[in-house]
Coordinates of C-alpha atoms and ligand atoms in Angstrom, one line a residue:
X108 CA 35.6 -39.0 193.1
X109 CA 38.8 -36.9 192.7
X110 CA 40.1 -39.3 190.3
X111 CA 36.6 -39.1 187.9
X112 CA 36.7 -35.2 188.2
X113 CA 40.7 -35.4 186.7
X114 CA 39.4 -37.8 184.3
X115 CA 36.3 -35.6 182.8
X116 CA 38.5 -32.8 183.0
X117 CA 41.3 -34.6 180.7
X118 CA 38.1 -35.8 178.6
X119 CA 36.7 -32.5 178.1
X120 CA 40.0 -30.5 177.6
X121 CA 39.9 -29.1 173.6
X122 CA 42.4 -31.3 171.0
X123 CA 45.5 -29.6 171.6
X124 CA 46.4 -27.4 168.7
X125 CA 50.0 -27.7 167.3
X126 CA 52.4 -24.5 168.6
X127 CA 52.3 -22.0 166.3
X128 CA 55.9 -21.7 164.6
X129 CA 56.7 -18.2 163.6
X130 CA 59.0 -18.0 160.5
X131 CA 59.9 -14.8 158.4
X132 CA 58.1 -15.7 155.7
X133 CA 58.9 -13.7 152.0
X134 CA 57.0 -13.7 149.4
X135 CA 58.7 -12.8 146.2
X136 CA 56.2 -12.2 143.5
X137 CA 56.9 -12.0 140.0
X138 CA 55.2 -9.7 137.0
X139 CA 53.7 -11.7 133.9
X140 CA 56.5 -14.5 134.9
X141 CA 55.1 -17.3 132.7
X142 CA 55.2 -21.2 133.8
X143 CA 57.8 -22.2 131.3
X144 CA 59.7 -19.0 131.6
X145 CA 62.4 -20.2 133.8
X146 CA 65.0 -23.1 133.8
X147 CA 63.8 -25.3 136.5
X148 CA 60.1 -25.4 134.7
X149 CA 61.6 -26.8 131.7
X150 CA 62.9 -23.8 129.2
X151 CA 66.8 -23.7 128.3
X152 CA 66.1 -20.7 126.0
X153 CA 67.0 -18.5 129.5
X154 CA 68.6 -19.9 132.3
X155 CA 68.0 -18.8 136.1
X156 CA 70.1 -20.2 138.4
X157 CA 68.7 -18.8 141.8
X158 CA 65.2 -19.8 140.7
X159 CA 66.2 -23.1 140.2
X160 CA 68.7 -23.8 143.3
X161 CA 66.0 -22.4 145.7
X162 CA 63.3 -25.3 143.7
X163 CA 66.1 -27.8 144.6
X164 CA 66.0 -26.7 147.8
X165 CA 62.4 -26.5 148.3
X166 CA 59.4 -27.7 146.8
X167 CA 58.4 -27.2 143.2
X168 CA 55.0 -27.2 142.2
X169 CA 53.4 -28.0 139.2
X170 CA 50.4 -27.1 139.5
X171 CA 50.8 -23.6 141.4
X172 CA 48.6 -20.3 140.4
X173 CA 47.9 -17.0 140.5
X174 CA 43.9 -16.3 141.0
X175 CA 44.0 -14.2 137.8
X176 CA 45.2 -13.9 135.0
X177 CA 46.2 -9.7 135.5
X178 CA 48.0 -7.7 138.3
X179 CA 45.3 -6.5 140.3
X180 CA 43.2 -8.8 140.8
X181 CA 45.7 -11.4 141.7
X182 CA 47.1 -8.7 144.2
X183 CA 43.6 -8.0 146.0
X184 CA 43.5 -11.5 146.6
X185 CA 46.6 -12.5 147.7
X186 CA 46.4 -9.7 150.6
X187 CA 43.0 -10.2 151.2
X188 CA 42.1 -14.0 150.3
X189 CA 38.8 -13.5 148.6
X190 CA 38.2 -14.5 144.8
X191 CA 38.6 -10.4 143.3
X192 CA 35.3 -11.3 141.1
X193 CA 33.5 -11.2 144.5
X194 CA 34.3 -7.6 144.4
X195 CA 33.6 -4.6 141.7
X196 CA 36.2 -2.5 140.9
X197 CA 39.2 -4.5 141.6
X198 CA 40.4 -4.5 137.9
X199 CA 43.8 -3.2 136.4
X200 CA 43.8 -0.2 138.5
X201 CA 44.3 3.2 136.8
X202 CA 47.1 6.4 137.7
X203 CA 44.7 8.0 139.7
X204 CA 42.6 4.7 141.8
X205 CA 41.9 5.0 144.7
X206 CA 42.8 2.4 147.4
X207 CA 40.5 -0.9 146.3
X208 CA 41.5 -2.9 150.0
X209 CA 39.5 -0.6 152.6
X210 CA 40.7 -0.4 156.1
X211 CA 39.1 -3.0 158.1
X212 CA 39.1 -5.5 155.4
X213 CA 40.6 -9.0 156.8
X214 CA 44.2 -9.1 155.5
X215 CA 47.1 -11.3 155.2
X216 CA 49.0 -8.9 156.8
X217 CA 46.7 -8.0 159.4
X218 CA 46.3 -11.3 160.4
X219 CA 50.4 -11.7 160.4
X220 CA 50.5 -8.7 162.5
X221 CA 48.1 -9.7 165.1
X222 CA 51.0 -12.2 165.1
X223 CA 53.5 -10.6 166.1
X224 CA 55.1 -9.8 163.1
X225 CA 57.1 -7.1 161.6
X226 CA 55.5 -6.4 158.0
X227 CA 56.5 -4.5 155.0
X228 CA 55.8 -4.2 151.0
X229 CA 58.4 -3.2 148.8
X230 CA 57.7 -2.8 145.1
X231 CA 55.1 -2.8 142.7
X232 CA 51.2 -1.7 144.4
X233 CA 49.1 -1.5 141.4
X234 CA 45.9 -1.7 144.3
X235 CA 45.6 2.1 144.4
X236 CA 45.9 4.9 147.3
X237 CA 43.7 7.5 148.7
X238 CA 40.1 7.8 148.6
X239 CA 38.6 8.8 146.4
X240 CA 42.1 10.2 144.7
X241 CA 45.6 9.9 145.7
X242 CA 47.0 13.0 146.9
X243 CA 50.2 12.8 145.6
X244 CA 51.8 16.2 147.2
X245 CA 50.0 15.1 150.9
X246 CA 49.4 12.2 152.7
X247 CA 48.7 8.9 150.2
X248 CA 46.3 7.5 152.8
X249 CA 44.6 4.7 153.3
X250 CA 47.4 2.4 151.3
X251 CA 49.1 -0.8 152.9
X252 CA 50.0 0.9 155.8
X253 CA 46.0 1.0 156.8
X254 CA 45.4 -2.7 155.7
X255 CA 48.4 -4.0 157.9
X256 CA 51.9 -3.4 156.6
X257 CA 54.2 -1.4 159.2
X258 CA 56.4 -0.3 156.0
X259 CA 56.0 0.5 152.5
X260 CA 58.4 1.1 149.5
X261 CA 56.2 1.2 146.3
X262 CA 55.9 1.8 142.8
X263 CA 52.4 3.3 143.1
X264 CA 51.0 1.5 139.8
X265 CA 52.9 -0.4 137.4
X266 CA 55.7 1.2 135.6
X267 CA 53.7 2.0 132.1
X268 CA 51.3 4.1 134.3
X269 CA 52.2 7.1 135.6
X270 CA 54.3 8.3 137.9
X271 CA 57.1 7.0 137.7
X272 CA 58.0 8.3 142.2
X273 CA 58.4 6.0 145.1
X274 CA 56.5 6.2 147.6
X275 CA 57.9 5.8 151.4
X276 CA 55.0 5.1 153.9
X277 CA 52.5 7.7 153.3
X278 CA 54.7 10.2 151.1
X279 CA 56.1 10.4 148.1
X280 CA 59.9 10.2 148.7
X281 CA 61.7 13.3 147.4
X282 CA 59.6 15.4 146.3
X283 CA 60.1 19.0 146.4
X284 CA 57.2 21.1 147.2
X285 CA 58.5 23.7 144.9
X286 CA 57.8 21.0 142.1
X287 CA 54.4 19.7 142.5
X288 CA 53.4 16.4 141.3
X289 CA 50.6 16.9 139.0
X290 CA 49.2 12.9 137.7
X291 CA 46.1 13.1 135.1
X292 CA 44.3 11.8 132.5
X293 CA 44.4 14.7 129.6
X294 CA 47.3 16.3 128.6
X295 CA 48.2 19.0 130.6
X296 CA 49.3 21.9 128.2
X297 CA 49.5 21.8 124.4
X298 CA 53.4 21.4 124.3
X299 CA 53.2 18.7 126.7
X300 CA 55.7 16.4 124.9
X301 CA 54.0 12.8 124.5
X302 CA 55.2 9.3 122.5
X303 CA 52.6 10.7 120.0
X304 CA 53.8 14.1 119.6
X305 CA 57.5 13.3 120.3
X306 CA 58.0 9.7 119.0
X307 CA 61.6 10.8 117.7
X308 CA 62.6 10.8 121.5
X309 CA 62.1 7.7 122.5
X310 CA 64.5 5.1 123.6
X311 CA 61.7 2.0 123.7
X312 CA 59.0 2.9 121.2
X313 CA 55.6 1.7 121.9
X314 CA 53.3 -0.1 119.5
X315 CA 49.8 0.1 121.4
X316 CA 48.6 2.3 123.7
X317 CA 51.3 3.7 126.2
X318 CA 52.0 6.8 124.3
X319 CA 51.2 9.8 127.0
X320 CA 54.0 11.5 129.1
X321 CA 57.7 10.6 128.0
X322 CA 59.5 10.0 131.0
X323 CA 62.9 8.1 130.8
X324 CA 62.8 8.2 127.2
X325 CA 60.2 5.8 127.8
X326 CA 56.1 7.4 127.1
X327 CA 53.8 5.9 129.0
X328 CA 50.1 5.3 130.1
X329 CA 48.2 8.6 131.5
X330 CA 49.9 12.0 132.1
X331 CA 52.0 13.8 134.8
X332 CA 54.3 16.6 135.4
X333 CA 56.3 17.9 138.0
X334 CA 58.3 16.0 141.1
X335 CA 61.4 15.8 138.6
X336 CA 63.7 15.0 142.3
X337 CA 61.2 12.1 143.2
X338 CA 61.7 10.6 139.5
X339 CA 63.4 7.4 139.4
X340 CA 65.2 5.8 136.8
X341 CA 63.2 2.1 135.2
X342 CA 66.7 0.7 134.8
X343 CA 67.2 0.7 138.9
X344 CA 63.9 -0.2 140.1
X345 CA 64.9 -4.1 141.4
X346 CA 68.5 -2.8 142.5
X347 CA 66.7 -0.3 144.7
X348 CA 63.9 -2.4 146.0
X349 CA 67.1 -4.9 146.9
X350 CA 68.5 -2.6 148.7
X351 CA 65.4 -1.3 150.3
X352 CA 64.7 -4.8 151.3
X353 CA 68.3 -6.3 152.6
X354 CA 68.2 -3.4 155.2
X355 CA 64.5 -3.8 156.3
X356 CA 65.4 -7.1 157.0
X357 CA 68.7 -6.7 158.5
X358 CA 66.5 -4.4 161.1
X359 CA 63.9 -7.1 161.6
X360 CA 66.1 -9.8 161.5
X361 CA 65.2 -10.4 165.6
X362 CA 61.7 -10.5 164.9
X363 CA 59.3 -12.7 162.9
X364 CA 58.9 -10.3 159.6
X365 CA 56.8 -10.7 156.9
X366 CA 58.2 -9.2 153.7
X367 CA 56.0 -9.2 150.4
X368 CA 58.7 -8.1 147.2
X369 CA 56.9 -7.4 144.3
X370 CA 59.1 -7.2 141.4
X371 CA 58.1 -5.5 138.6
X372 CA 60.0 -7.5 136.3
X373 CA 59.0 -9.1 133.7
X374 CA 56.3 -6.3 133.0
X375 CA 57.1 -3.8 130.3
X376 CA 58.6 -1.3 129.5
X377 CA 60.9 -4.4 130.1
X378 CA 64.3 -2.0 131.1
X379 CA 66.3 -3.9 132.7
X380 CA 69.7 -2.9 134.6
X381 CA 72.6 -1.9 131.9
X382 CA 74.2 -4.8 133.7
X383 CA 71.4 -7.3 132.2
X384 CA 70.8 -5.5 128.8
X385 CA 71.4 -7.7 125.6
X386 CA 72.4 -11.0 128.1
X387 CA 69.6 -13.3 126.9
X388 CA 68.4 -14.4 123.7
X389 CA 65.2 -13.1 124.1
X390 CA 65.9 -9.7 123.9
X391 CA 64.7 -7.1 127.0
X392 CA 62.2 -9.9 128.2
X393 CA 64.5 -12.2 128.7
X394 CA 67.0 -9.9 130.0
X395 CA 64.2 -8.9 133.0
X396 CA 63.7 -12.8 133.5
X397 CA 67.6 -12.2 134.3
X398 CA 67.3 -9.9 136.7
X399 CA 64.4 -11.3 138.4
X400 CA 66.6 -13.8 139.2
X401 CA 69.0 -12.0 140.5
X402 CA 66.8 -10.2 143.0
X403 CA 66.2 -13.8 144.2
X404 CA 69.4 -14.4 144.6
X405 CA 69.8 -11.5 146.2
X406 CA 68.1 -12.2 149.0
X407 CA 68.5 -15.6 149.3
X408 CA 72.1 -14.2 150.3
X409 CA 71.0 -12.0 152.4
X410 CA 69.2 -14.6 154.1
X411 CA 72.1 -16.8 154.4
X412 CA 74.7 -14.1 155.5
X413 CA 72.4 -13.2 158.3
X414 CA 71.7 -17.0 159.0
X415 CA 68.4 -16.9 158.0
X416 CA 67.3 -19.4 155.8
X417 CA 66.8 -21.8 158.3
X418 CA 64.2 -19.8 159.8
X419 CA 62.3 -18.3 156.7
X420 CA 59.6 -19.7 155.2
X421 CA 60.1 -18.0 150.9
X422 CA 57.8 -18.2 148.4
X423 CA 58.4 -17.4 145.0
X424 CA 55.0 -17.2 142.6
X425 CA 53.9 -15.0 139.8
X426 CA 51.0 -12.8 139.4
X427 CA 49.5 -13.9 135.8
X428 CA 51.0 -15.3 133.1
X429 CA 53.2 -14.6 130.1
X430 CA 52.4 -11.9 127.4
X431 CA 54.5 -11.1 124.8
X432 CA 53.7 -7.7 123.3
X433 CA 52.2 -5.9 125.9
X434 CA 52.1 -2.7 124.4
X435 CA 55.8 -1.7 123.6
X436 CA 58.7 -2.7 120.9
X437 CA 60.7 -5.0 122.3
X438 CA 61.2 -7.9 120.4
X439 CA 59.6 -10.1 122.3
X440 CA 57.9 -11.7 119.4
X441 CA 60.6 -11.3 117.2
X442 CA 63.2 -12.9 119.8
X443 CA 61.1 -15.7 121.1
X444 CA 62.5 -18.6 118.9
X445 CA 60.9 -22.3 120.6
X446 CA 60.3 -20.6 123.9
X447 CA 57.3 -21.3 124.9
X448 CA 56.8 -18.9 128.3
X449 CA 53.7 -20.8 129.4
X450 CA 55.3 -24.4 129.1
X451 CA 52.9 -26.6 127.6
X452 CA 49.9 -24.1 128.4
X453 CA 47.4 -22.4 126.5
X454 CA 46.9 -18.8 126.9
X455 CA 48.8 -15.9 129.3
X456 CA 48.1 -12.8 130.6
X457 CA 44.5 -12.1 130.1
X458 CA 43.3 -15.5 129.9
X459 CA 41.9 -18.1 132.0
X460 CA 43.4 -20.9 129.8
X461 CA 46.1 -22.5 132.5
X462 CA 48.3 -20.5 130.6
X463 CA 46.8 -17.3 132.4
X464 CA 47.4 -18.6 136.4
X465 CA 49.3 -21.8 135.9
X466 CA 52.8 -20.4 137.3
X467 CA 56.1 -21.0 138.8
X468 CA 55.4 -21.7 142.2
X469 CA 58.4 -22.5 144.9
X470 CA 58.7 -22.9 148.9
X471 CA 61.6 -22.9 150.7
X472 CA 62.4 -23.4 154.1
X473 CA 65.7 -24.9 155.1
X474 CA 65.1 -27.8 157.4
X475 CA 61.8 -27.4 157.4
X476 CA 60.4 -28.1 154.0
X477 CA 60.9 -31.7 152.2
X478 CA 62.4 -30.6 149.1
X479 CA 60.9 -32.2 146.0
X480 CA 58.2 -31.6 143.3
X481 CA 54.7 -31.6 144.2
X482 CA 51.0 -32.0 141.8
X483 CA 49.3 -30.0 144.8
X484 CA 46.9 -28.2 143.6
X485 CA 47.9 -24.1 145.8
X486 CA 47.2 -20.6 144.9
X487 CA 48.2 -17.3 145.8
X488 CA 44.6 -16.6 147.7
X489 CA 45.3 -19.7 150.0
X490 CA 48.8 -17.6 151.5
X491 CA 46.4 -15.7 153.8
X492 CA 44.2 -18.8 155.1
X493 CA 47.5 -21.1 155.2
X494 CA 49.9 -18.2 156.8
X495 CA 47.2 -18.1 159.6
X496 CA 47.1 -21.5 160.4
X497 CA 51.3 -21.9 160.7
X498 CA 51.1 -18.9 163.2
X499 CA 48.1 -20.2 165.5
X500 CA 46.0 -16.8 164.3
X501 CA 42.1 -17.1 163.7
X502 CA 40.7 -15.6 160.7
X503 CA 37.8 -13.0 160.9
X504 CA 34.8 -14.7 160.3
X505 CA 33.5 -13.0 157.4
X506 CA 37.2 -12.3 155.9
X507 CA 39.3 -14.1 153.2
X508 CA 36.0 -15.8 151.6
X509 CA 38.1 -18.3 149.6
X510 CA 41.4 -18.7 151.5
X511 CA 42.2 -22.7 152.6
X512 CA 44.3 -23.9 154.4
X513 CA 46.9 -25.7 151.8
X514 CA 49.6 -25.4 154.5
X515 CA 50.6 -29.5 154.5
X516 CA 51.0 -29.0 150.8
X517 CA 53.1 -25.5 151.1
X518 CA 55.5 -27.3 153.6
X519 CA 55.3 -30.8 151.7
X520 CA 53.7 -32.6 154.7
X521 CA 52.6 -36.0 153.4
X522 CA 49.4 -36.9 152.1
X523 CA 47.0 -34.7 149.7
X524 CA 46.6 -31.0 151.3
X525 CA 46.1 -29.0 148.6
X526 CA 43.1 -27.6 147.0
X527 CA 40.4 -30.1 145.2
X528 CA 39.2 -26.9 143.5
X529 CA 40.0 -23.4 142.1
X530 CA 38.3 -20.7 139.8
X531 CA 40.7 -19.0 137.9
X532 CA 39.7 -15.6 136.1
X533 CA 40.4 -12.3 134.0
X534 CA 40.9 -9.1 134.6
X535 CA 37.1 -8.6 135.8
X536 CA 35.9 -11.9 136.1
X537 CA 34.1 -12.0 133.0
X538 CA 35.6 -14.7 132.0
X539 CA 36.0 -17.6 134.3
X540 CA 38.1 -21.1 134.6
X541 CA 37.2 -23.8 137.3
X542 CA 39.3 -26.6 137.7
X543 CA 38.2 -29.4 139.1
X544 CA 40.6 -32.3 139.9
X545 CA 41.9 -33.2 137.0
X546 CA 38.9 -31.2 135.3
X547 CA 38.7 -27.8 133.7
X548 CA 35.7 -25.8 133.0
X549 CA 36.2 -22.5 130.9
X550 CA 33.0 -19.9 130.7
X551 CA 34.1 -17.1 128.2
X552 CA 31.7 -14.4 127.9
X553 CA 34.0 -12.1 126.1
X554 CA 36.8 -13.1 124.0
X555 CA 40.0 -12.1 125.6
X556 CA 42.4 -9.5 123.9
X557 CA 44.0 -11.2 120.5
X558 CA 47.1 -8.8 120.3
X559 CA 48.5 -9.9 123.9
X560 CA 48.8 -13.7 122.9
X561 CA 50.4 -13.8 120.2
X562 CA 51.9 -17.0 119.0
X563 CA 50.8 -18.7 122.4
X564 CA 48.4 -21.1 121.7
X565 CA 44.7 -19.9 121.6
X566 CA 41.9 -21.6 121.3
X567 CA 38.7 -21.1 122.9
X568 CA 34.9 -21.8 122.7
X569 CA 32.8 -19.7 121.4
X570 CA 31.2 -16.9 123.7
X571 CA 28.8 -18.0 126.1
X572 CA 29.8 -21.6 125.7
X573 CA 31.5 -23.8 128.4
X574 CA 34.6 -25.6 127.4
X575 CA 35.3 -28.5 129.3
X576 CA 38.9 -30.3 129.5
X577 CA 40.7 -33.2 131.1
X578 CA 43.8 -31.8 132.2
X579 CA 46.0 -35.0 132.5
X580 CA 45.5 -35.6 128.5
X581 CA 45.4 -32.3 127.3
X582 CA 47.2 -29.9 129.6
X583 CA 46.9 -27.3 126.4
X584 CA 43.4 -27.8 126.8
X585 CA 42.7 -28.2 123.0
X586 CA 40.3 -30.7 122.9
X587 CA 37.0 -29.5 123.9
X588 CA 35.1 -32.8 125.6
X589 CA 31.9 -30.3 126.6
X590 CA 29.5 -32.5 123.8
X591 CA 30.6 -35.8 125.0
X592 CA 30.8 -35.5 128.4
X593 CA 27.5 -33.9 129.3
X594 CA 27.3 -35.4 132.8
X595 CA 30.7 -34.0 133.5
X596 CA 30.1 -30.6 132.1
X597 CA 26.6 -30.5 133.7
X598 CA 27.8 -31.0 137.5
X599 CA 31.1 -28.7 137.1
X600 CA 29.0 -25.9 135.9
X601 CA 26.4 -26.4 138.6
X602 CA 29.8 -26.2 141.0
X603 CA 31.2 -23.1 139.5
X604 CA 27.5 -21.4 139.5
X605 CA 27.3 -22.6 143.8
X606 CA 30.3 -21.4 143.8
X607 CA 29.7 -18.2 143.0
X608 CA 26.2 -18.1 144.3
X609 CA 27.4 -19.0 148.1
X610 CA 29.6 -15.8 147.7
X611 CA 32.6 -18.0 149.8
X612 CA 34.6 -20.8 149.5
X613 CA 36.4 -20.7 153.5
X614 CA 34.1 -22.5 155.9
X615 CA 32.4 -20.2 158.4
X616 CA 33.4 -21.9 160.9
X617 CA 36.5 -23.2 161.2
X618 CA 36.9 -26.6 162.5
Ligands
NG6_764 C1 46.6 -3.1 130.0 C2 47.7 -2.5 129.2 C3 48.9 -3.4 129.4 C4 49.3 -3.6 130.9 C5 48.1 -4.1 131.6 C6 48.3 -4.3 133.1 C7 47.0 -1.3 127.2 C8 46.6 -1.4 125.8 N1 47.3 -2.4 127.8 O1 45.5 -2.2 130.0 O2 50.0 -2.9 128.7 O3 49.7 -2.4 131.4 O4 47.0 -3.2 131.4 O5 49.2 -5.3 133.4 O6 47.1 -0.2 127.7 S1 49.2 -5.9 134.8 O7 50.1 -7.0 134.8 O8 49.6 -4.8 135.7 O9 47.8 -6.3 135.1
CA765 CA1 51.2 -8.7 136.0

């Protein structure tokens, strides 16, 4: 009898679940960083060394995105690992936007917390603060630090929109109340110098757009006056968020931390460090694919001075694609020669060609992680899904809608264990991509804007007609197989509409 009860009891015990390991885990993301815009993806037109030794060390892969093919969107669902065209207003967010990820919303951070992890954000936001405004001379709440970060040190926007302040936590840093920060839409006063008033000043002239308040020499999207002591210089943006992140890590170093480092390089006004200016061929692009290597390298040193690297899981990814003139003169176009900054991709930034979320994607972690290259299909909304499952944490049920778990392909486990799907989209999800296996399926319902692609290859169906694509043939997707392969087309768009339709991806219940 005793013996049965033991045996029913053995029976009946739950599969054991492996022990969660607890790594630091980093994730460096890159600004507009195209597929084919660093050495180890192919180009020799720039070379970057710590980009490509940490690929040698880790796992390449060739077929890792972004979830769309602009800033915000890709942000929102990185932290919060639900598709951004499940949710309005989650576009390129404006100066004043208010904070898009509400409190309570299911969170890679949260969920990294409830870990026991120490997590921070340093650099580029871009997914707003306050509600409904900021309050940029109080307290900027709810940001990250009311989503799950312990510590932020942010650009608030992107560096063509105003301000150009850090903010530290929930203030910005430096300011002197005796010089209010004032951030709006209309100019504030009729001799409010601006790049179209005061063109003649400017160090980096602008070609489209971005010709409001001249800070830095530089004029720029939206106006603002006042905090002159908060003001930073563009030039020593990645130096500072270096800094900012070598000594949050040397103070977490006993701890798990999570540390996301959103460069803003390559993303114009491309100003690099004096250090970097005029050392590539392609002009201040190039120059910032320089120093986003650096910053790499940066903390890959940091990592190994403080022993480290054994025990941190880094990711290095992009959040869209390549653009060449995005607004200002800097002889991108002019200085591109045969680069091609999306590889053998059609489209960039803006696009949901593969050009648009197709882009360098690399994990380290010494010991740990096989190195080699790997077809896996992985995205930047599976980190949240995939970081969960490494550290034992459950996921709320109705939270991170189309996070999977790609974890065996992250740590280049044997065997297929990435994704057999993904929808890749624009700036507002009008525009979709679905890639299918070896399939794509692109659904334009507005034609995306001309003047950011130039000389990358665009070609596109006509509006409100799906193109469909086989990937291994035709990675530039150029030959449009929608007319002769109606069975194909017919059950990729009936997946893309369920898709949508079922409003998540994520099982409900997790197995
Ligand atoms: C666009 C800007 C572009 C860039 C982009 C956001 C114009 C004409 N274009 O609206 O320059 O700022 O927004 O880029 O203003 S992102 O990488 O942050 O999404
Ligand atoms: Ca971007």
């Amino acid at each position: 009898m005793k013996h049965t009860v033991i045996l029913f009891c053995l029976l009946t015990v739950p599969t054991v679940l492996p022990a969660a390991e607890k790594p630091n885990i980093i994730v460096i993301m890159a600004d507009d960083l195209g597929y084919g815009d660093v050495s180890c993806y192919g180009t020799s037109a720039v070379q970057t060394p710590n980009i490509d030794r940490l690929a040698r060390e880790g796992r390449r892969f060739t077929s890792g995105y972004c979830s769309a093919s602009t800033c915000t969107p890709t942000r929102y669902s990185f932290l919060t690992g639900t598709y951004a065209m499940r949710q309005k207003g989650t576009g390129i967010a404006p100066p004043n936007g208010p904070s898009i990820i509400k409190p309570g919303t299911e969170t890679l951070p949260a969920i990294l917390k409830r870990a026991g992890y120490a997590t921070a954000v340093i650099g580029k936001w871009h997914l707003g603060l306050g509600d409904p405004t900021p309050d940029w001379n109080g307290t900027l709440k709810p940001g990250p630090l009311e989503i799950g970060f312990d510590y932020c040190f942010l650009l608030p926007t992107t560096n063509d929109r105003v301000p150009q302040v850090y903010v530290e936590n929930h203030r910005v840093k430096h300011l002197d109340p005796a010089d209010p920060l004032w951030v709006g839409n209309a100019k504030p006063s009729e001799d409010h110098p601006t790049g179209l008033t005061h063109r003649h000043l400017l160090k980096m002239d602008w070609d489209y757009g971005h010709n409001a308040t001249i800070h830095n020499g530089i004029s720029r999207i939206g106006f603002y006056t006042g905090g002159m002591k908060a003001r930073f210089r563009d030039e020593d943006l990645s130096d500072e968020w270096v800094n900012q992140s070598n000594h949050w890590i040397e103070q977490h170093k006993e701890r798990p931390f999570f540390l996301f480092f959103a460069s803003h390089d390559i993303h114009a006004p491309r100003i690099a460090h004096e250090r970097f200016q005029g050392k590539s061929a392609l002009g201040p692009r190039g120059d910032c694919i320089l120093e986003f290597d650096w910053c790499v390298g940066e903390l890959m040193k940091t990592l190994d001075r403080l022993g480290l690297a054994e025990k941190t899981l880094l990711l290095v990814c992009s959040d869209n694609g390549p653009v060449l003139n995005d607004g200002y003169k800097d002889d991108a176009v002019e200085k591109l020669g045969t680069h091609q900054p999306a590889g053998v991709f059609s489209g960039g930034k803006y696009s949901v060609f593969e050009g648009g979320t197709r882009t360098p994607f690399i994990t380290r972690w010494k010991g740990r992680i096989q190195p080699g290259v790997s077809d896996q299909i992985v995205c930047t909304v599976d980190l949240a899904a995939s970081f969960a499952a490494l550290t034992g944490q459950s996921i709320a049920e109705h939270g991170c809608l189309d996070s999977l778990n790609v974890l065996g392909a992250l740590l280049g486990q044997p065997g297929p264990k990435g994704r057999d799907h993904l929808l890749q989209q624009d700036n507002n999800g009008d525009n979709l991509g679905f890639r299918d296996g070896d399939w794509k399926l692109v659904r334009l319902t507005k034609r995306g804007k001309s003047q950011a692609v130039v000389s990358l290859k665009q070609h596109a169906p006509p509006a409100g007609k799906h193109g469909l694509y086989y990937l291994p043939d035709d990675p530039g997707e150029q030959n449009d197989l929608s007319a002769s392969q109606p069975d194909k087309l017919k059950s990729m768009v009936g997946r893309l509409d369920k898709l949508i339709a079922d409003g998540r991806t994520r099982p409900a219940k997790q197995p």
